[in-house]
Amino acid sequence: MGAHTVVHLVRHGEVHNPDGILYGRLPGYGLSDAGRQMADRLAAHFAGTDVRHLVASPLQRATETAAPIAAALSLDIATDDRLIEAANDFEGQRWGGKDGIMSRRDNWPKLRNPLRPSWGEPYLDIAVRMSMAVEAARLGGLGHEAVCVSHQLPIWTLRCAVAGHRLWHDPRRRECALASVTSLHFDDERLVRVAYTEPCGQVGSGVGA
């Protein structure tokens, strides 16, 4: 029998962002009160499991989400830059309103190719780096379970890739809620199953990347 390993891809909890900024990789965006509640629920979700390896994106919201899990399981938090949010040319701008992203003429040239996408990190690049991060986590938790705390777009892009689906997509159709868990089951290095769960239910507003 080979080693059965599970790598759980966890999306971070809700972020404190009252101004509706697309924060991307910008520093200083931590969890909201609801986000901290989500992180605690994730810790309870993983308590008593066979998780032996815990790694997070270097961004504050990811490390804050990982902290209660680390405490519950008596694990250190490793950092993997490959789990980081996708690069985006619209960082620091507001989504909606009269000064929102779509209303600014200087943004329009960046929207020319949504299949790549032309406004940020290519989907293929995201899928490749996330695959490498998952493989490192699989080896780190070999024969047991590992947790990777990341972000919605990287997690969903990888899920599309492993399912053999096209990488470009409608963001409204992503199955990757805040504090959700996408679990990749491996027999040795072969992916045999993908599962999805939302341990936090309806906590929070659902907003955040």
mmCIF file of C-alpha atoms in Angstrom:
data_model
loop_
_atom_site.group_PDB
_atom_site.id
_atom_site.type_symbol
_atom_site.label_atom_id
_atom_site.label_comp_id
_atom_site.label_asym_id
_atom_site.label_seq_id
_atom_site.Cartn_x
_atom_site.Cartn_y
_atom_site.Cartn_z
ATOM 1 C CA MET A 1 0.000 0.000 0.000
ATOM 2 C CA GLY A 2 1.242 3.487 -0.864
ATOM 3 C CA ALA A 3 0.993 6.587 1.268
ATOM 4 C CA HIS A 4 -2.412 8.262 1.412
ATOM 5 C CA THR A 5 -1.979 11.983 2.002
ATOM 6 C CA VAL A 6 -4.577 14.756 2.159
ATOM 7 C CA VAL A 7 -3.680 18.375 1.398
ATOM 8 C CA HIS A 8 -6.356 20.808 2.602
ATOM 9 C CA LEU A 9 -6.435 24.158 0.793
ATOM 10 C CA VAL A 10 -8.012 26.647 3.194
ATOM 11 C CA ARG A 11 -9.207 30.057 2.095
ATOM 12 C CA HIS A 12 -8.547 32.691 4.767
ATOM 13 C CA GLY A 13 -11.314 34.272 6.832
ATOM 14 C CA GLU A 14 -13.117 37.560 6.259
ATOM 15 C CA VAL A 15 -10.916 40.649 6.002
ATOM 16 C CA HIS A 16 -11.497 44.034 7.642
ATOM 17 C CA ASN A 17 -12.010 46.210 4.563
ATOM 18 C CA PRO A 18 -14.694 48.853 5.204
ATOM 19 C CA ASP A 19 -13.648 50.948 2.190
ATOM 20 C CA GLY A 20 -14.137 48.130 -0.326
ATOM 21 C CA ILE A 21 -10.564 48.225 -1.621
ATOM 22 C CA LEU A 22 -9.201 45.522 -3.903
ATOM 23 C CA TYR A 23 -6.275 44.850 -1.596
ATOM 24 C CA GLY A 24 -4.601 41.941 -3.400
ATOM 25 C CA ARG A 25 -1.061 41.675 -2.065
ATOM 26 C CA LEU A 26 -1.098 45.009 -0.226
ATOM 27 C CA PRO A 27 0.090 44.853 3.405
ATOM 28 C CA GLY A 28 -2.037 45.769 6.392
ATOM 29 C CA TYR A 29 -5.234 43.857 5.636
ATOM 30 C CA GLY A 30 -5.974 41.558 8.540
ATOM 31 C CA LEU A 31 -9.036 39.621 9.632
ATOM 32 C CA SER A 32 -12.263 41.256 10.748
ATOM 33 C CA ASP A 33 -14.025 40.161 13.938
ATOM 34 C CA ALA A 34 -16.018 37.689 11.836
ATOM 35 C CA GLY A 35 -12.796 36.548 10.201
ATOM 36 C CA ARG A 36 -11.238 35.755 13.561
ATOM 37 C CA GLN A 37 -14.355 33.793 14.455
ATOM 38 C CA MET A 38 -13.939 31.867 11.210
ATOM 39 C CA ALA A 39 -10.308 31.109 12.054
ATOM 40 C CA ASP A 40 -11.372 29.727 15.424
ATOM 41 C CA ARG A 41 -13.981 27.525 13.753
ATOM 42 C CA LEU A 42 -11.365 26.231 11.343
ATOM 43 C CA ALA A 43 -9.164 25.348 14.310
ATOM 44 C CA ALA A 44 -12.054 23.375 15.808
ATOM 45 C CA HIS A 45 -12.647 21.712 12.429
ATOM 46 C CA PHE A 46 -9.070 20.436 12.272
ATOM 47 C CA ALA A 47 -8.708 19.585 15.962
ATOM 48 C CA GLY A 48 -8.190 15.857 16.399
ATOM 49 C CA THR A 49 -7.286 15.298 12.743
ATOM 50 C CA ASP A 50 -4.049 13.854 11.399
ATOM 51 C CA VAL A 51 -2.665 17.195 10.187
ATOM 52 C CA ARG A 52 1.115 17.155 10.589
ATOM 53 C CA HIS A 53 2.152 20.064 8.364
ATOM 54 C CA LEU A 54 0.790 23.645 8.259
ATOM 55 C CA VAL A 55 1.813 26.275 5.730
ATOM 56 C CA ALA A 56 0.383 29.674 4.818
ATOM 57 C CA SER A 57 0.638 32.456 2.291
ATOM 58 C CA PRO A 58 2.847 35.279 3.620
ATOM 59 C CA LEU A 59 -0.060 37.752 3.611
ATOM 60 C CA GLN A 60 -1.434 38.872 6.985
ATOM 61 C CA ARG A 61 -4.958 37.527 6.503
ATOM 62 C CA ALA A 62 -3.595 34.060 5.744
ATOM 63 C CA THR A 63 -1.173 33.900 8.663
ATOM 64 C CA GLU A 64 -3.887 35.172 11.037
ATOM 65 C CA THR A 65 -6.205 32.436 9.789
ATOM 66 C CA ALA A 66 -3.502 29.816 10.290
ATOM 67 C CA ALA A 67 -2.635 30.907 13.849
ATOM 68 C CA PRO A 68 -5.560 29.257 15.701
ATOM 69 C CA ILE A 69 -5.060 26.068 13.673
ATOM 70 C CA ALA A 70 -1.406 26.041 14.679
ATOM 71 C CA ALA A 71 -2.342 26.516 18.332
ATOM 72 C CA ALA A 72 -4.961 23.766 18.242
ATOM 73 C CA LEU A 73 -2.583 21.258 16.659
ATOM 74 C CA SER A 74 0.674 22.396 18.332
ATOM 75 C CA LEU A 75 2.252 23.035 14.942
ATOM 76 C CA ASP A 76 4.560 25.714 13.601
ATOM 77 C CA ILE A 77 3.382 27.748 10.601
ATOM 78 C CA ALA A 78 5.644 27.472 7.589
ATOM 79 C CA THR A 79 5.437 30.154 4.875
ATOM 80 C CA ASP A 80 5.265 29.451 1.146
ATOM 81 C CA ASP A 81 5.249 32.434 -1.217
ATOM 82 C CA ARG A 82 3.664 30.235 -3.903
ATOM 83 C CA LEU A 83 0.396 30.323 -1.948
ATOM 84 C CA ILE A 84 0.136 34.120 -2.212
ATOM 85 C CA GLU A 85 -2.796 35.988 -3.761
ATOM 86 C CA ALA A 86 -2.636 36.583 -7.526
ATOM 87 C CA ALA A 87 -0.914 39.759 -8.687
ATOM 88 C CA ASN A 88 -3.413 42.368 -9.895
ATOM 89 C CA ASP A 89 -2.898 45.748 -11.566
ATOM 90 C CA PHE A 90 -6.002 47.137 -9.834
ATOM 91 C CA GLU A 91 -4.656 46.816 -6.279
ATOM 92 C CA GLY A 92 -5.562 49.800 -4.106
ATOM 93 C CA GLN A 93 -8.649 50.737 -6.124
ATOM 94 C CA ARG A 94 -12.292 50.401 -5.130
ATOM 95 C CA TRP A 95 -14.510 47.811 -6.778
ATOM 96 C CA GLY A 96 -17.667 49.875 -7.195
ATOM 97 C CA GLY A 97 -18.933 53.442 -7.212
ATOM 98 C CA LYS A 98 -18.229 56.319 -9.558
ATOM 99 C CA ASP A 99 -14.475 55.964 -9.020
ATOM 100 C CA GLY A 100 -14.490 52.164 -9.174
ATOM 101 C CA ILE A 101 -12.329 49.965 -11.361
ATOM 102 C CA MET A 102 -14.714 49.691 -14.326
ATOM 103 C CA SER A 103 -15.528 53.404 -14.371
ATOM 104 C CA ARG A 104 -11.922 54.573 -14.812
ATOM 105 C CA ARG A 105 -10.912 54.969 -18.458
ATOM 106 C CA ASP A 106 -7.232 54.380 -17.697
ATOM 107 C CA ASN A 107 -8.155 50.847 -16.590
ATOM 108 C CA TRP A 108 -9.929 49.867 -19.800
ATOM 109 C CA PRO A 109 -6.804 48.848 -21.796
ATOM 110 C CA LYS A 110 -5.951 46.370 -19.041
ATOM 111 C CA LEU A 111 -9.282 44.585 -19.611
ATOM 112 C CA ARG A 112 -8.545 43.606 -23.205
ATOM 113 C CA ASN A 113 -8.041 39.864 -22.610
ATOM 114 C CA PRO A 114 -10.026 38.262 -19.766
ATOM 115 C CA LEU A 115 -8.826 34.793 -20.816
ATOM 116 C CA ARG A 116 -5.242 35.457 -19.725
ATOM 117 C CA PRO A 117 -6.099 37.747 -17.788
ATOM 118 C CA SER A 118 -4.474 40.916 -19.122
ATOM 119 C CA TRP A 119 -4.867 42.816 -15.811
ATOM 120 C CA GLY A 120 -2.792 40.508 -13.669
ATOM 121 C CA GLU A 121 -0.949 37.250 -13.151
ATOM 122 C CA PRO A 122 -1.781 34.692 -15.873
ATOM 123 C CA TYR A 123 -4.016 31.834 -14.764
ATOM 124 C CA LEU A 124 -1.489 29.286 -16.019
ATOM 125 C CA ASP A 125 1.249 30.806 -13.847
ATOM 126 C CA ILE A 126 -1.058 30.636 -10.822
ATOM 127 C CA ALA A 127 -1.870 26.990 -11.499
ATOM 128 C CA VAL A 128 1.809 26.067 -11.844
ATOM 129 C CA ARG A 129 2.955 27.738 -8.632
ATOM 130 C CA MET A 130 0.003 26.376 -6.667
ATOM 131 C CA SER A 131 0.729 22.863 -7.962
ATOM 132 C CA MET A 132 4.290 23.226 -6.725
ATOM 133 C CA ALA A 133 3.101 24.446 -3.320
ATOM 134 C CA VAL A 134 0.681 21.527 -3.004
ATOM 135 C CA GLU A 135 3.383 19.031 -3.915
ATOM 136 C CA ALA A 136 5.663 20.508 -1.255
ATOM 137 C CA ALA A 137 2.817 20.267 1.273
ATOM 138 C CA ARG A 138 2.078 16.666 0.247
ATOM 139 C CA LEU A 139 5.669 15.739 0.940
ATOM 140 C CA GLY A 140 5.589 17.696 4.210
ATOM 141 C CA GLY A 141 2.575 15.720 5.404
ATOM 142 C CA LEU A 142 3.360 12.465 3.619
ATOM 143 C CA GLY A 143 1.128 9.663 4.830
ATOM 144 C CA HIS A 144 -0.903 12.098 6.944
ATOM 145 C CA GLU A 145 -2.610 15.468 6.303
ATOM 146 C CA ALA A 146 -1.368 18.971 5.521
ATOM 147 C CA VAL A 147 -3.069 22.375 5.568
ATOM 148 C CA CYS A 148 -2.251 25.231 3.170
ATOM 149 C CA VAL A 149 -3.883 28.606 3.892
ATOM 150 C CA SER A 150 -4.225 30.590 0.678
ATOM 151 C CA HIS A 151 -6.663 32.768 -1.281
ATOM 152 C CA GLN A 152 -9.753 32.303 -3.416
ATOM 153 C CA LEU A 153 -8.380 32.797 -6.930
ATOM 154 C CA PRO A 154 -5.261 30.628 -6.487
ATOM 155 C CA ILE A 155 -7.285 27.824 -4.877
ATOM 156 C CA TRP A 156 -10.005 27.894 -7.522
ATOM 157 C CA THR A 157 -7.491 28.095 -10.386
ATOM 158 C CA LEU A 158 -5.717 25.007 -9.095
ATOM 159 C CA ARG A 159 -9.022 23.184 -8.678
ATOM 160 C CA CYS A 160 -9.919 23.966 -12.293
ATOM 161 C CA ALA A 161 -6.502 22.734 -13.403
ATOM 162 C CA VAL A 162 -6.650 19.392 -11.584
ATOM 163 C CA ALA A 163 -10.192 18.815 -12.885
ATOM 164 C CA GLY A 164 -9.034 19.441 -16.452
ATOM 165 C CA HIS A 165 -11.296 22.467 -16.832
ATOM 166 C CA ARG A 166 -10.445 25.729 -18.553
ATOM 167 C CA LEU A 167 -8.682 28.168 -16.231
ATOM 168 C CA TRP A 168 -10.574 31.322 -17.184
ATOM 169 C CA HIS A 169 -13.976 31.503 -15.529
ATOM 170 C CA ASP A 170 -16.769 33.642 -14.114
ATOM 171 C CA PRO A 171 -15.645 34.664 -10.584
ATOM 172 C CA ARG A 172 -19.255 34.449 -9.408
ATOM 173 C CA ARG A 173 -19.202 30.689 -10.031
ATOM 174 C CA ARG A 174 -16.210 29.869 -7.833
ATOM 175 C CA GLU A 175 -16.918 27.263 -5.161
ATOM 176 C CA CYS A 176 -14.488 28.694 -2.637
ATOM 177 C CA ALA A 177 -16.205 30.570 0.188
ATOM 178 C CA LEU A 178 -14.384 32.377 2.966
ATOM 179 C CA ALA A 179 -12.738 29.890 5.371
ATOM 180 C CA SER A 180 -13.719 26.998 3.106
ATOM 181 C CA VAL A 181 -11.665 23.824 2.796
ATOM 182 C CA THR A 182 -10.827 22.203 -0.553
ATOM 183 C CA SER A 183 -9.241 18.819 0.168
ATOM 184 C CA LEU A 184 -6.974 17.013 -2.302
ATOM 185 C CA HIS A 185 -6.618 13.280 -1.610
ATOM 186 C CA PHE A 186 -3.490 11.560 -2.916
ATOM 187 C CA ASP A 187 -2.415 7.939 -3.163
ATOM 188 C CA ASP A 188 1.327 8.458 -3.298
ATOM 189 C CA GLU A 189 1.643 11.277 -5.850
ATOM 190 C CA ARG A 190 -1.605 10.454 -7.693
ATOM 191 C CA LEU A 191 -4.602 12.691 -7.019
ATOM 192 C CA VAL A 192 -7.611 10.422 -6.456
ATOM 193 C CA ARG A 193 -10.309 12.692 -5.040
ATOM 194 C CA VAL A 194 -11.225 16.337 -4.420
ATOM 195 C CA ALA A 195 -13.634 17.269 -1.617
ATOM 196 C CA TYR A 196 -15.050 20.608 -0.512
ATOM 197 C CA THR A 197 -16.587 21.800 2.746
ATOM 198 C CA GLU A 198 -17.538 25.053 4.474
ATOM 199 C CA PRO A 199 -16.905 24.631 8.214
ATOM 200 C CA CYS A 200 -17.993 28.194 8.984
ATOM 201 C CA GLY A 201 -21.341 28.141 7.233
ATOM 202 C CA GLN A 202 -22.772 31.636 6.844
ATOM 203 C CA VAL A 203 -20.469 33.523 9.231
ATOM 204 C CA GLY A 204 -19.404 36.908 7.828
ATOM 205 C CA SER A 205 -20.352 38.870 4.725
ATOM 206 C CA GLY A 206 -18.693 36.630 2.125
ATOM 207 C CA VAL A 207 -16.498 39.496 0.882
ATOM 208 C CA GLY A 208 -12.749 39.105 0.537
ATOM 209 C CA ALA A 209 -10.072 37.659 -1.740
#
